mmCIF file of C-alpha atoms and ligand atoms in Angstrom:
data_model
loop_
_atom_site.group_PDB
_atom_site.id
_atom_site.type_symbol
_atom_site.label_atom_id
_atom_site.label_comp_id
_atom_site.label_asym_id
_atom_site.label_seq_id
_atom_site.Cartn_x
_atom_site.Cartn_y
_atom_site.Cartn_z
ATOM 1 C CA MET A 11 42.498 2.675 -27.582
ATOM 2 C CA SER A 12 45.166 3.510 -30.547
ATOM 3 C CA PHE A 13 47.825 1.425 -28.558
ATOM 4 C CA LEU A 14 45.370 -1.563 -28.954
ATOM 5 C CA PRO A 15 45.298 -3.665 -32.357
ATOM 6 C CA LYS A 16 42.748 -2.376 -34.768
ATOM 7 C CA ARG A 17 40.649 -6.003 -33.824
ATOM 8 C CA ASP A 18 40.986 -5.980 -29.892
ATOM 9 C CA ARG A 19 39.883 -1.922 -30.517
ATOM 10 C CA LEU A 20 36.525 -3.000 -32.428
ATOM 11 C CA VAL A 21 35.996 -6.061 -29.156
ATOM 12 C CA ALA A 22 36.960 -2.751 -26.768
ATOM 13 C CA TYR A 23 34.339 -0.302 -28.665
ATOM 14 C CA LEU A 24 31.767 -3.650 -28.435
ATOM 15 C CA VAL A 25 32.438 -3.818 -25.114
ATOM 16 C CA LEU A 26 31.693 -0.350 -24.075
ATOM 17 C CA ALA A 27 28.817 0.000 -26.108
ATOM 18 C CA SER A 28 27.032 -2.863 -24.511
ATOM 19 C CA LEU A 29 27.634 -1.349 -20.890
ATOM 20 C CA LEU A 30 26.055 1.775 -22.349
ATOM 21 C CA LEU A 31 23.332 0.214 -23.899
ATOM 22 C CA THR A 32 23.090 -2.379 -20.171
ATOM 23 C CA GLY A 33 23.142 1.137 -18.430
ATOM 24 C CA VAL A 34 20.168 2.759 -20.301
ATOM 25 C CA ALA A 35 18.074 0.108 -20.126
ATOM 26 C CA TRP A 36 18.349 -0.181 -16.434
ATOM 27 C CA LEU A 37 17.397 3.067 -15.939
ATOM 28 C CA PHE A 38 14.280 2.878 -18.173
ATOM 29 C CA ASP A 39 13.133 -0.051 -17.017
ATOM 30 C CA PRO A 40 9.602 0.900 -15.478
ATOM 31 C CA GLY A 41 9.997 -2.438 -13.430
ATOM 32 C CA ARG A 42 13.316 -0.946 -11.631
ATOM 33 C CA ASP A 43 12.120 -0.065 -7.943
ATOM 34 C CA ALA A 44 13.967 2.709 -7.153
ATOM 35 C CA THR A 45 14.174 1.752 -3.262
ATOM 36 C CA ALA A 46 15.374 -1.787 -3.825
ATOM 37 C CA HIS A 47 18.391 -3.287 -2.742
ATOM 38 C CA ALA A 48 21.351 -5.177 -4.797
ATOM 39 C CA TYR A 49 21.083 -7.987 -1.724
ATOM 40 C CA PRO A 50 19.361 -11.016 -3.658
ATOM 41 C CA ALA A 51 17.463 -12.245 -0.893
ATOM 42 C CA GLU A 52 15.594 -8.900 -0.622
ATOM 43 C CA ALA A 53 12.102 -8.210 -1.510
ATOM 44 C CA SER A 54 11.904 -5.196 -3.729
ATOM 45 C CA PHE A 55 8.329 -3.316 -3.888
ATOM 46 C CA SER A 56 7.396 -1.165 -6.960
ATOM 47 C CA GLY A 57 5.518 0.818 -5.018
ATOM 48 C CA GLY A 58 8.130 1.268 -2.234
ATOM 49 C CA ARG A 59 8.870 -0.534 0.337
ATOM 50 C CA PRO A 60 6.085 -0.918 2.953
ATOM 51 C CA ALA A 61 6.921 1.424 5.938
ATOM 52 C CA GLY A 62 6.238 -1.039 9.014
ATOM 53 C CA GLY A 63 5.331 0.244 12.392
ATOM 54 C CA SER A 64 4.241 0.283 16.090
ATOM 55 C CA PHE A 65 1.956 -2.489 17.482
ATOM 56 C CA VAL A 66 0.614 -3.569 20.427
ATOM 57 C CA LEU A 67 -1.075 -6.756 20.506
ATOM 58 C CA VAL A 68 -1.163 -10.407 23.243
ATOM 59 C CA ASP A 69 1.326 -12.836 23.474
ATOM 60 C CA GLN A 70 0.956 -16.346 23.599
ATOM 61 C CA ASP A 71 0.787 -15.919 26.922
ATOM 62 C CA GLY A 72 -1.879 -13.885 26.984
ATOM 63 C CA GLN A 73 0.023 -11.024 27.750
ATOM 64 C CA PRO A 74 0.463 -7.253 26.015
ATOM 65 C CA LYS A 75 3.377 -7.084 23.843
ATOM 66 C CA THR A 76 4.595 -3.796 21.749
ATOM 67 C CA ASP A 77 7.125 -3.127 19.353
ATOM 68 C CA GLY A 78 8.536 -1.335 22.106
ATOM 69 C CA ASP A 79 9.214 -4.741 24.381
ATOM 70 C CA PHE A 80 11.453 -6.082 21.389
ATOM 71 C CA ARG A 81 13.438 -2.322 21.079
ATOM 72 C CA GLY A 82 17.371 -3.351 21.937
ATOM 73 C CA GLY A 83 17.950 -6.240 20.064
ATOM 74 C CA TRP A 84 16.724 -7.197 16.323
ATOM 75 C CA THR A 85 13.120 -8.642 15.551
ATOM 76 C CA LEU A 86 12.336 -10.975 12.315
ATOM 77 C CA ILE A 87 8.549 -10.881 12.190
ATOM 78 C CA TYR A 88 6.845 -13.332 9.553
ATOM 79 C CA PHE A 89 3.067 -12.879 9.221
ATOM 80 C CA GLY A 90 0.961 -15.979 9.460
ATOM 81 C CA TYR A 91 -1.240 -18.139 11.082
ATOM 82 C CA ALA A 92 -1.572 -21.586 13.121
ATOM 83 C CA SER A 93 -3.772 -23.527 11.278
ATOM 84 C CA CYS A 94 -1.975 -23.258 7.285
ATOM 85 C CA ALA A 95 -1.657 -26.391 6.191
ATOM 86 C CA ASP A 96 1.695 -25.702 3.880
ATOM 87 C CA VAL A 97 2.980 -22.276 3.498
ATOM 88 C CA CYS A 98 3.483 -21.240 6.682
ATOM 89 C CA PRO A 99 5.129 -24.282 8.749
ATOM 90 C CA THR A 100 7.568 -24.037 5.456
ATOM 91 C CA GLU A 101 8.604 -20.621 6.170
ATOM 92 C CA LEU A 102 8.650 -20.439 10.166
ATOM 93 C CA ALA A 103 11.126 -23.734 9.354
ATOM 94 C CA THR A 104 13.185 -21.709 6.983
ATOM 95 C CA MET A 105 13.012 -18.997 9.839
ATOM 96 C CA VAL A 106 14.236 -21.092 12.559
ATOM 97 C CA GLY A 107 17.000 -22.634 10.286
ATOM 98 C CA ALA A 108 18.359 -19.319 9.575
ATOM 99 C CA LEU A 109 18.386 -18.250 13.158
ATOM 100 C CA ASP A 110 20.707 -21.963 13.822
ATOM 101 C CA LEU A 111 23.280 -20.559 11.040
ATOM 102 C CA LEU A 112 23.970 -17.372 12.480
ATOM 103 C CA PRO A 113 26.874 -17.228 15.384
ATOM 104 C CA GLU A 114 25.476 -17.725 18.218
ATOM 105 C CA GLU A 115 25.824 -14.244 19.610
ATOM 106 C CA VAL A 116 23.976 -12.685 16.429
ATOM 107 C CA GLU A 117 21.103 -15.597 16.765
ATOM 108 C CA SER A 118 20.474 -14.471 20.649
ATOM 109 C CA ASP A 119 20.137 -10.890 19.595
ATOM 110 C CA VAL A 120 16.969 -11.723 17.212
ATOM 111 C CA SER A 121 13.830 -12.559 18.354
ATOM 112 C CA PRO A 122 11.602 -13.944 16.219
ATOM 113 C CA VAL A 123 7.721 -13.116 16.113
ATOM 114 C CA LEU A 124 4.895 -14.542 14.599
ATOM 115 C CA ILE A 125 1.954 -12.286 14.160
ATOM 116 C CA SER A 126 -1.502 -13.353 13.417
ATOM 117 C CA VAL A 127 -3.144 -12.978 10.179
ATOM 118 C CA ASP A 128 -6.067 -15.048 11.579
ATOM 119 C CA PRO A 129 -7.253 -13.188 14.778
ATOM 120 C CA GLU A 130 -10.564 -14.910 14.747
ATOM 121 C CA ARG A 131 -9.071 -18.446 15.226
ATOM 122 C CA ASP A 132 -5.603 -17.749 16.490
ATOM 123 C CA THR A 133 -5.915 -17.420 20.464
ATOM 124 C CA PRO A 134 -3.166 -17.002 23.002
ATOM 125 C CA ALA A 135 -3.795 -20.764 24.021
ATOM 126 C CA LEU A 136 -3.743 -22.354 20.177
ATOM 127 C CA LEU A 137 -0.734 -20.031 19.968
ATOM 128 C CA GLY A 138 0.837 -21.254 23.270
ATOM 129 C CA GLU A 139 0.334 -24.414 21.373
ATOM 130 C CA TYR A 140 1.943 -23.629 17.933
ATOM 131 C CA VAL A 141 4.794 -21.856 18.128
ATOM 132 C CA PRO A 142 6.903 -23.783 20.603
ATOM 133 C CA GLN A 143 7.151 -26.680 17.880
ATOM 134 C CA PHE A 144 9.275 -24.540 15.719
ATOM 135 C CA HIS A 145 11.599 -22.580 18.459
ATOM 136 C CA PRO A 146 11.483 -22.231 21.732
ATOM 137 C CA ARG A 147 11.570 -17.996 21.505
ATOM 138 C CA LEU A 148 9.556 -17.163 19.301
ATOM 139 C CA THR A 149 6.960 -14.830 20.356
ATOM 140 C CA GLY A 150 3.391 -15.563 19.115
ATOM 141 C CA LEU A 151 1.277 -12.607 18.453
ATOM 142 C CA THR A 152 -2.596 -11.794 17.738
ATOM 143 C CA GLY A 153 -4.566 -9.849 18.412
ATOM 144 C CA THR A 154 -8.286 -8.407 18.005
ATOM 145 C CA PRO A 155 -9.128 -7.997 13.949
ATOM 146 C CA GLU A 156 -9.833 -3.941 15.054
ATOM 147 C CA GLN A 157 -5.666 -4.261 16.575
ATOM 148 C CA LEU A 158 -4.669 -6.615 13.812
ATOM 149 C CA GLY A 159 -5.330 -4.468 10.914
ATOM 150 C CA PRO A 160 -3.633 -1.425 10.900
ATOM 151 C CA VAL A 161 -0.389 -3.549 11.938
ATOM 152 C CA LEU A 162 -1.284 -5.486 8.828
ATOM 153 C CA GLN A 163 -1.493 -2.527 6.749
ATOM 154 C CA ALA A 164 1.373 -0.880 7.629
ATOM 155 C CA TYR A 165 3.540 -3.553 7.210
ATOM 156 C CA GLY A 166 1.759 -4.159 3.431
ATOM 157 C CA VAL A 167 0.886 -7.375 4.387
ATOM 158 C CA VAL A 168 -2.554 -9.146 2.604
ATOM 159 C CA ALA A 169 -4.585 -11.839 4.055
ATOM 160 C CA GLU A 170 -7.828 -13.051 2.964
ATOM 161 C CA LYS A 171 -10.105 -15.802 3.736
ATOM 162 C CA ARG A 172 -10.448 -18.527 1.351
ATOM 163 C CA TYR A 173 -13.620 -20.674 1.542
ATOM 164 C CA SER A 174 -13.606 -24.024 -0.397
ATOM 165 C CA GLY A 175 -16.642 -26.495 -1.341
ATOM 166 C CA GLY A 176 -18.975 -25.086 0.423
ATOM 167 C CA SER A 177 -17.609 -26.025 3.685
ATOM 168 C CA ALA A 178 -17.217 -23.599 6.955
ATOM 169 C CA GLU A 179 -13.803 -24.094 6.825
ATOM 170 C CA TYR A 180 -11.382 -21.207 5.604
ATOM 171 C CA SER A 181 -8.263 -21.188 5.174
ATOM 172 C CA MET A 182 -6.160 -17.252 4.930
ATOM 173 C CA ASP A 183 -4.501 -16.541 1.361
ATOM 174 C CA HIS A 184 -1.809 -14.356 2.768
ATOM 175 C CA SER A 185 1.352 -12.535 1.644
ATOM 176 C CA SER A 186 4.596 -14.112 2.751
ATOM 177 C CA PHE A 187 7.744 -12.120 3.884
ATOM 178 C CA PHE A 188 10.041 -11.590 6.773
ATOM 179 C CA TYR A 189 10.567 -8.240 8.116
ATOM 180 C CA LEU A 190 13.940 -7.381 10.055
ATOM 181 C CA LEU A 191 13.545 -4.713 12.525
ATOM 182 C CA ALA A 192 16.722 -2.704 13.865
ATOM 183 C CA PRO A 193 17.138 -2.394 17.532
ATOM 184 C CA ASP A 194 15.590 1.024 17.459
ATOM 185 C CA GLY A 195 12.556 -0.273 15.772
ATOM 186 C CA ARG A 196 12.628 0.686 11.965
ATOM 187 C CA LEU A 197 12.117 -1.707 9.498
ATOM 188 C CA GLN A 198 15.578 -2.555 7.960
ATOM 189 C CA ALA A 199 14.923 -5.201 5.384
ATOM 190 C CA VAL A 200 12.094 -7.420 3.792
ATOM 191 C CA PHE A 201 13.346 -10.904 2.660
ATOM 192 C CA HIS A 202 11.233 -12.479 0.198
ATOM 193 C CA PRO A 203 9.361 -16.430 0.702
ATOM 194 C CA GLY A 204 10.686 -19.681 -0.692
ATOM 195 C CA LEU A 205 14.730 -18.683 0.007
ATOM 196 C CA SER A 206 16.741 -21.401 2.219
ATOM 197 C CA PRO A 207 17.797 -21.153 5.590
ATOM 198 C CA GLU A 208 21.347 -20.748 4.126
ATOM 199 C CA ALA A 209 19.942 -17.134 2.044
ATOM 200 C CA LEU A 210 18.077 -15.738 4.273
ATOM 201 C CA ALA A 211 20.630 -16.118 7.225
ATOM 202 C CA GLY A 212 23.227 -14.237 4.406
ATOM 203 C CA GLY A 213 20.808 -11.742 4.064
ATOM 204 C CA LEU A 214 20.225 -11.314 7.910
ATOM 205 C CA SER A 215 24.252 -11.256 8.528
ATOM 206 C CA ARG A 216 24.512 -8.716 5.953
ATOM 207 C CA ARG A 217 21.861 -6.532 7.073
ATOM 208 C CA ILE A 218 22.851 -6.713 10.900
ATOM 209 C CA ALA A 219 26.434 -6.847 10.336
ATOM 210 C CA GLU A 220 26.149 -2.956 8.271
ATOM 211 C CA SER A 221 24.523 -1.565 10.945
HETATM 212 NI NI1 NI B 30 0.292 -19.449 5.393
#
């Protein structure tokens, strides 16, 4: 850098040094997730991304549905439940809003799915009333606790009953992510909650386009 005037040389050295320090800090950041993608809409998991996996459940028409039924196209899964007062309706609206923003030929290749975290109350009949309120192609899946338990585990979903005020009524505390399955069934991306429809649509487009 001897071709630079003395003061500019100093600035150049300072810039280099700060870049180096940033790099070193990044390498040694204990919160850094080695599996994290640089994509801002995607969730990062310090213990590694959940593996995802197969499922055998029942849809809102009472018909058996497996992950295999969704192969060949993209699948966007949200885990929630019909009597959720707040978070689920918001996130499902974001999901539908994001789909609406995708180009028609991409949108039609994505199957939106709601998998219940509340098998006790979410009967196929109840999901049959619930899911069409959001999207005509939204599939609602439920099952016995024995069927759902391993699915929640495979996707790293946390769901827990919460009773309040001595009432017999409960709500479910649950994690709230979107899971994008590739046409071959592999879990391709996990998007975090609280996104705008635009941000989710952008994340989906990028993942679908790069495949
Ligand atoms: Ni919810």
